[in-house]
JSON list of C-alpha atoms in Angstrom, two decimals:
[
{"chain": "Q", "resi": 568, "resn": "MET", "atom": "CA", "xyz": [-20.15, 11.79, -21.17]},
{"chain": "Q", "resi": 569, "resn": "THR", "atom": "CA", "xyz": [-20.31, 9.30, -24.02]},
{"chain": "Q", "resi": 570, "resn": "CYS", "atom": "CA", "xyz": [-17.41, 7.16, -25.14]},
{"chain": "Q", "resi": 571, "resn": "ASP", "atom": "CA", "xyz": [-16.84, 9.13, -28.33]},
{"chain": "Q", "resi": 572, "resn": "SER", "atom": "CA", "xyz": [-16.99, 12.58, -26.72]},
{"chain": "Q", "resi": 573, "resn": "PRO", "atom": "CA", "xyz": [-13.65, 14.33, -26.25]},
{"chain": "Q", "resi": 574, "resn": "LEU", "atom": "CA", "xyz": [-12.11, 14.41, -22.81]},
{"chain": "Q", "resi": 575, "resn": "ARG", "atom": "CA", "xyz": [-12.17, 17.93, -21.40]},
{"chain": "Q", "resi": 576, "resn": "LEU", "atom": "CA", "xyz": [-9.16, 18.91, -19.34]},
{"chain": "Q", "resi": 577, "resn": "LYS", "atom": "CA", "xyz": [-8.09, 21.98, -17.49]},
{"chain": "Q", "resi": 578, "resn": "ARG", "atom": "CA", "xyz": [-5.59, 24.10, -19.33]},
{"chain": "Q", "resi": 579, "resn": "GLY", "atom": "CA", "xyz": [-2.04, 23.05, -18.47]},
{"chain": "Q", "resi": 580, "resn": "THR", "atom": "CA", "xyz": [-2.84, 19.43, -17.53]},
{"chain": "Q", "resi": 581, "resn": "PRO", "atom": "CA", "xyz": [0.20, 17.33, -18.48]},
{"chain": "Q", "resi": 582, "resn": "LEU", "atom": "CA", "xyz": [-0.48, 14.60, -21.02]},
{"chain": "Q", "resi": 583, "resn": "ARG", "atom": "CA", "xyz": [1.29, 11.31, -21.65]},
{"chain": "Q", "resi": 584, "resn": "SER", "atom": "CA", "xyz": [1.18, 9.05, -24.68]},
{"chain": "Q", "resi": 585, "resn": "SER", "atom": "CA", "xyz": [-0.44, 5.66, -24.19]},
{"chain": "Q", "resi": 586, "resn": "ALA", "atom": "CA", "xyz": [-2.28, 2.99, -26.17]},
{"chain": "Q", "resi": 587, "resn": "LEU", "atom": "CA", "xyz": [-5.40, 5.17, -25.90]},
{"chain": "Q", "resi": 588, "resn": "GLY", "atom": "CA", "xyz": [-3.64, 8.22, -27.29]},
{"chain": "Q", "resi": 589, "resn": "PHE", "atom": "CA", "xyz": [-2.72, 11.17, -25.13]},
{"chain": "Q", "resi": 590, "resn": "VAL", "atom": "CA", "xyz": [-4.27, 10.94, -21.67]},
{"chain": "Q", "resi": 591, "resn": "PRO", "atom": "CA", "xyz": [-3.75, 13.03, -18.54]},
{"chain": "Q", "resi": 592, "resn": "THR", "atom": "CA", "xyz": [-0.91, 11.81, -16.35]},
{"chain": "Q", "resi": 593, "resn": "TYR", "atom": "CA", "xyz": [-3.18, 11.44, -13.33]},
{"chain": "Q", "resi": 594, "resn": "PHE", "atom": "CA", "xyz": [-4.83, 8.45, -15.05]},
{"chain": "Q", "resi": 595, "resn": "HIS", "atom": "CA", "xyz": [-1.59, 6.42, -14.94]},
{"chain": "Q", "resi": 596, "resn": "LYS", "atom": "CA", "xyz": [-1.67, 4.03, -11.99]},
{"chain": "Q", "resi": 597, "resn": "GLU", "atom": "CA", "xyz": [2.03, 3.19, -12.08]},
{"chain": "Q", "resi": 598, "resn": "ASP", "atom": "CA", "xyz": [2.83, 6.80, -11.15]},
{"chain": "Q", "resi": 599, "resn": "ARG", "atom": "CA", "xyz": [0.82, 6.63, -7.94]},
{"chain": "Q", "resi": 600, "resn": "THR", "atom": "CA", "xyz": [2.87, 5.57, -4.97]},
{"chain": "Q", "resi": 601, "resn": "ILE", "atom": "CA", "xyz": [1.59, 4.47, -1.61]},
{"chain": "Q", "resi": 602, "resn": "PRO", "atom": "CA", "xyz": [2.95, 6.69, 1.16]},
{"chain": "Q", "resi": 603, "resn": "GLN", "atom": "CA", "xyz": [5.53, 4.88, 3.25]},
{"chain": "Q", "resi": 604, "resn": "LYS", "atom": "CA", "xyz": [5.22, 4.62, 7.00]},
{"chain": "Q", "resi": 605, "resn": "TYR", "atom": "CA", "xyz": [8.50, 5.41, 8.68]},
{"chain": "Q", "resi": 606, "resn": "SER", "atom": "CA", "xyz": [9.35, 4.11, 12.13]},
{"chain": "Q", "resi": 607, "resn": "PRO", "atom": "CA", "xyz": [9.57, 6.57, 15.03]},
{"chain": "Q", "resi": 608, "resn": "GLU", "atom": "CA", "xyz": [13.27, 5.67, 15.39]},
{"chain": "Q", "resi": 609, "resn": "PHE", "atom": "CA", "xyz": [13.92, 6.54, 11.74]},
{"chain": "Q", "resi": 610, "resn": "LYS", "atom": "CA", "xyz": [12.09, 9.86, 12.12]},
{"chain": "Q", "resi": 611, "resn": "ALA", "atom": "CA", "xyz": [14.04, 10.68, 15.29]},
{"chain": "Q", "resi": 612, "resn": "LYS", "atom": "CA", "xyz": [17.34, 9.92, 13.55]},
{"chain": "Q", "resi": 613, "resn": "ALA", "atom": "CA", "xyz": [16.36, 12.05, 10.54]},
{"chain": "Q", "resi": 614, "resn": "LEU", "atom": "CA", "xyz": [15.39, 14.95, 12.82]},
{"chain": "Q", "resi": 615, "resn": "GLN", "atom": "CA", "xyz": [18.67, 14.63, 14.70]},
{"chain": "Q", "resi": 616, "resn": "LEU", "atom": "CA", "xyz": [20.58, 14.78, 11.40]},
{"chain": "Q", "resi": 617, "resn": "ILE", "atom": "CA", "xyz": [18.62, 17.86, 10.32]},
{"chain": "Q", "resi": 618, "resn": "GLU", "atom": "CA", "xyz": [19.33, 19.66, 13.62]},
{"chain": "Q", "resi": 619, "resn": "GLU", "atom": "CA", "xyz": [23.03, 18.75, 13.42]},
{"chain": "Q", "resi": 620, "resn": "ARG", "atom": "CA", "xyz": [23.23, 19.98, 9.84]},
{"chain": "Q", "resi": 621, "resn": "ILE", "atom": "CA", "xyz": [21.58, 23.30, 10.72]},
{"chain": "Q", "resi": 622, "resn": "ARG", "atom": "CA", "xyz": [23.94, 23.84, 13.68]},
{"chain": "Q", "resi": 623, "resn": "ALA", "atom": "CA", "xyz": [27.12, 22.74, 11.87]},
{"chain": "Q", "resi": 624, "resn": "GLU", "atom": "CA", "xyz": [26.63, 24.54, 8.57]},
{"chain": "Q", "resi": 625, "resn": "GLN", "atom": "CA", "xyz": [24.36, 27.42, 9.65]},
{"chain": "Q", "resi": 626, "resn": "CYS", "atom": "CA", "xyz": [22.11, 26.61, 6.70]},
{"chain": "Q", "resi": 627, "resn": "SER", "atom": "CA", "xyz": [18.36, 27.02, 6.35]},
{"chain": "Q", "resi": 628, "resn": "GLY", "atom": "CA", "xyz": [15.92, 24.34, 7.43]},
{"chain": "Q", "resi": 629, "resn": "TRP", "atom": "CA", "xyz": [15.00, 23.67, 3.82]},
{"chain": "Q", "resi": 630, "resn": "ALA", "atom": "CA", "xyz": [18.63, 23.18, 2.74]},
{"chain": "Q", "resi": 631, "resn": "ALA", "atom": "CA", "xyz": [19.24, 20.83, 5.66]},
{"chain": "Q", "resi": 632, "resn": "CYS", "atom": "CA", "xyz": [16.09, 18.82, 4.84]},
{"chain": "Q", "resi": 633, "resn": "ALA", "atom": "CA", "xyz": [17.09, 18.54, 1.18]},
{"chain": "Q", "resi": 634, "resn": "ALA", "atom": "CA", "xyz": [20.60, 17.35, 2.05]},
{"chain": "Q", "resi": 635, "resn": "VAL", "atom": "CA", "xyz": [19.46, 14.88, 4.71]},
{"chain": "Q", "resi": 636, "resn": "GLY", "atom": "CA", "xyz": [16.68, 13.58, 2.47]},
{"chain": "Q", "resi": 637, "resn": "GLU", "atom": "CA", "xyz": [19.18, 12.85, -0.29]},
{"chain": "Q", "resi": 638, "resn": "ALA", "atom": "CA", "xyz": [21.54, 11.19, 2.19]},
{"chain": "Q", "resi": 639, "resn": "LEU", "atom": "CA", "xyz": [18.77, 8.97, 3.58]},
{"chain": "Q", "resi": 640, "resn": "GLY", "atom": "CA", "xyz": [17.88, 7.52, 0.24]},
{"chain": "Q", "resi": 641, "resn": "GLY", "atom": "CA", "xyz": [15.81, 10.12, -1.54]},
{"chain": "Q", "resi": 642, "resn": "ILE", "atom": "CA", "xyz": [13.20, 11.05, 1.04]},
{"chain": "Q", "resi": 643, "resn": "SER", "atom": "CA", "xyz": [11.30, 14.12, -0.03]},
{"chain": "Q", "resi": 644, "resn": "PRO", "atom": "CA", "xyz": [12.54, 17.31, 1.60]},
{"chain": "Q", "resi": 645, "resn": "HIS", "atom": "CA", "xyz": [8.89, 18.32, 1.99]},
{"chain": "Q", "resi": 646, "resn": "THR", "atom": "CA", "xyz": [8.30, 15.27, 4.20]},
{"chain": "Q", "resi": 647, "resn": "LEU", "atom": "CA", "xyz": [11.38, 15.96, 6.29]},
{"chain": "Q", "resi": 648, "resn": "ARG", "atom": "CA", "xyz": [10.51, 19.64, 6.64]},
{"chain": "Q", "resi": 649, "resn": "ASN", "atom": "CA", "xyz": [7.01, 18.74, 7.86]},
{"chain": "Q", "resi": 650, "resn": "TRP", "atom": "CA", "xyz": [8.51, 16.39, 10.45]},
{"chain": "Q", "resi": 651, "resn": "TRP", "atom": "CA", "xyz": [11.02, 19.07, 11.51]},
{"chain": "Q", "resi": 652, "resn": "LYS", "atom": "CA", "xyz": [8.38, 21.79, 11.82]},
{"chain": "Q", "resi": 653, "resn": "GLN", "atom": "CA", "xyz": [6.10, 19.49, 13.87]},
{"chain": "Q", "resi": 654, "resn": "SER", "atom": "CA", "xyz": [8.97, 18.48, 16.16]},
{"chain": "Q", "resi": 655, "resn": "ARG", "atom": "CA", "xyz": [9.70, 22.17, 16.81]},
{"chain": "Q", "resi": 656, "resn": "VAL", "atom": "CA", "xyz": [6.02, 22.71, 17.71]},
{"chain": "Q", "resi": 657, "resn": "ASP", "atom": "CA", "xyz": [6.07, 19.64, 19.98]},
{"chain": "Q", "resi": 658, "resn": "ARG", "atom": "CA", "xyz": [9.15, 20.99, 21.79]},
{"chain": "Q", "resi": 659, "resn": "GLY", "atom": "CA", "xyz": [7.48, 24.39, 22.22]},
{"chain": "Q", "resi": 660, "resn": "GLU", "atom": "CA", "xyz": [9.98, 26.30, 20.06]},
{"chain": "Q", "resi": 661, "resn": "THR", "atom": "CA", "xyz": [7.31, 27.56, 17.65]},
{"chain": "Q", "resi": 662, "resn": "PRO", "atom": "CA", "xyz": [3.57, 28.17, 18.09]},
{"chain": "Q", "resi": 663, "resn": "GLY", "atom": "CA", "xyz": [1.10, 25.61, 16.82]},
{"chain": "Q", "resi": 664, "resn": "VAL", "atom": "CA", "xyz": [-0.87, 22.51, 17.75]},
{"chain": "Q", "resi": 665, "resn": "SER", "atom": "CA", "xyz": [1.33, 19.79, 19.21]},
{"chain": "Q", "resi": 666, "resn": "THR", "atom": "CA", "xyz": [0.92, 16.14, 18.26]},
{"chain": "Q", "resi": 667, "resn": "ASP", "atom": "CA", "xyz": [-0.53, 15.30, 21.70]},
{"chain": "Q", "resi": 668, "resn": "GLU", "atom": "CA", "xyz": [-3.08, 18.11, 21.45]},
{"chain": "Q", "resi": 669, "resn": "PHE", "atom": "CA", "xyz": [-4.02, 17.01, 17.93]},
{"chain": "Q", "resi": 670, "resn": "GLU", "atom": "CA", "xyz": [-4.57, 13.42, 19.05]},
{"chain": "Q", "resi": 671, "resn": "GLU", "atom": "CA", "xyz": [-6.70, 14.61, 21.98]},
{"chain": "Q", "resi": 672, "resn": "MET", "atom": "CA", "xyz": [-8.82, 16.77, 19.66]},
{"chain": "Q", "resi": 673, "resn": "ARG", "atom": "CA", "xyz": [-9.22, 13.84, 17.27]},
{"chain": "Q", "resi": 674, "resn": "ARG", "atom": "CA", "xyz": [-10.35, 11.58, 20.12]},
{"chain": "Q", "resi": 675, "resn": "LEU", "atom": "CA", "xyz": [-12.80, 14.18, 21.41]},
{"chain": "Q", "resi": 676, "resn": "ARG", "atom": "CA", "xyz": [-14.26, 14.76, 17.93]},
{"chain": "Q", "resi": 677, "resn": "ARG", "atom": "CA", "xyz": [-14.86, 11.02, 17.51]},
{"chain": "Q", "resi": 678, "resn": "GLU", "atom": "CA", "xyz": [-16.46, 10.82, 20.95]},
{"chain": "Q", "resi": 679, "resn": "ASN", "atom": "CA", "xyz": [-18.62, 13.86, 20.18]},
{"chain": "Q", "resi": 680, "resn": "LEU", "atom": "CA", "xyz": [-19.78, 12.27, 16.91]},
{"chain": "Q", "resi": 681, "resn": "GLU", "atom": "CA", "xyz": [-20.62, 9.01, 18.70]},
{"chain": "Q", "resi": 682, "resn": "LEU", "atom": "CA", "xyz": [-22.62, 10.88, 21.35]},
{"chain": "Q", "resi": 683, "resn": "ARG", "atom": "CA", "xyz": [-24.51, 12.87, 18.70]},
{"chain": "Q", "resi": 684, "resn": "ARG", "atom": "CA", "xyz": [-25.43, 9.61, 16.94]},
{"chain": "Q", "resi": 685, "resn": "ALA", "atom": "CA", "xyz": [-26.58, 8.05, 20.22]},
{"chain": "Q", "resi": 686, "resn": "ASN", "atom": "CA", "xyz": [-28.67, 11.13, 21.03]},
{"chain": "Q", "resi": 687, "resn": "GLU", "atom": "CA", "xyz": [-30.28, 11.05, 17.60]},
{"chain": "Q", "resi": 688, "resn": "ILE", "atom": "CA", "xyz": [-31.19, 7.37, 18.05]},
{"chain": "Q", "resi": 689, "resn": "LEU", "atom": "CA", "xyz": [-32.66, 8.05, 21.50]},
{"chain": "Q", "resi": 690, "resn": "ARG", "atom": "CA", "xyz": [-34.61, 11.08, 20.21]},
{"chain": "Q", "resi": 691, "resn": "LYS", "atom": "CA", "xyz": [-36.15, 9.01, 17.41]},
{"chain": "Q", "resi": 692, "resn": "ALA", "atom": "CA", "xyz": [-36.92, 6.12, 19.76]},
{"chain": "Q", "resi": 693, "resn": "SER", "atom": "CA", "xyz": [-38.61, 8.37, 22.30]},
{"chain": "Q", "resi": 694, "resn": "ALA", "atom": "CA", "xyz": [-40.66, 10.03, 19.55]},
{"chain": "Q", "resi": 695, "resn": "PHE", "atom": "CA", "xyz": [-41.69, 6.59, 18.25]},
{"chain": "Q", "resi": 696, "resn": "PHE", "atom": "CA", "xyz": [-42.76, 5.31, 21.66]},
{"chain": "Q", "resi": 697, "resn": "ALA", "atom": "CA", "xyz": [-44.53, 8.58, 22.51]},
{"chain": "Q", "resi": 698, "resn": "ALA", "atom": "CA", "xyz": [-46.51, 8.36, 19.27]},
{"chain": "Q", "resi": 699, "resn": "GLU", "atom": "CA", "xyz": [-47.30, 4.69, 19.95]},
{"chain": "Q", "resi": 700, "resn": "HIS", "atom": "CA", "xyz": [-48.49, 5.52, 23.47]},
{"chain": "Q", "resi": 701, "resn": "ASP", "atom": "CA", "xyz": [-50.85, 8.22, 22.18]},
{"chain": "Q", "resi": 702, "resn": "ARG", "atom": "CA", "xyz": [-52.57, 5.90, 19.69]},
{"chain": "Q", "resi": 703, "resn": "PRO", "atom": "CA", "xyz": [-55.91, 4.47, 20.73]},
{"chain": "Q", "resi": 704, "resn": "THR", "atom": "CA", "xyz": [-55.91, 0.72, 21.20]},
{"chain": "Q", "resi": 705, "resn": "THR", "atom": "CA", "xyz": [-58.60, -1.46, 19.66]},
{"chain": "Q", "resi": 706, "resn": "ARG", "atom": "CA", "xyz": [-59.30, -4.30, 22.09]}
]
């Protein structure tokens, strides 16, 4: 793409005015936020508030997450709902992969990858030395 060619966008991409004219909003760096890391204590407290809200008001999980998220300073209800759903899986209330199982699978995948790399290195080394052994020497 040359500098003077028009920028092609998918239909429906939101645009924003800037010094360069109208550009897609995903080009604006100030809109990108770095995900926050919340402490385990904060997550536990948020989950406790969600459970209390569901029991006290007999509301849906989504409504409880939205209310608790607003009360905790504007945390996204999507984030809280993901935490809540995962905590229910971890407690065995709903089917799914628990956090411990996920961490174990992650560790095993890394170990498997490391072993595959080591095997590939050993295979190449043995092929190299076998080829070197078969060559006639000139002494």
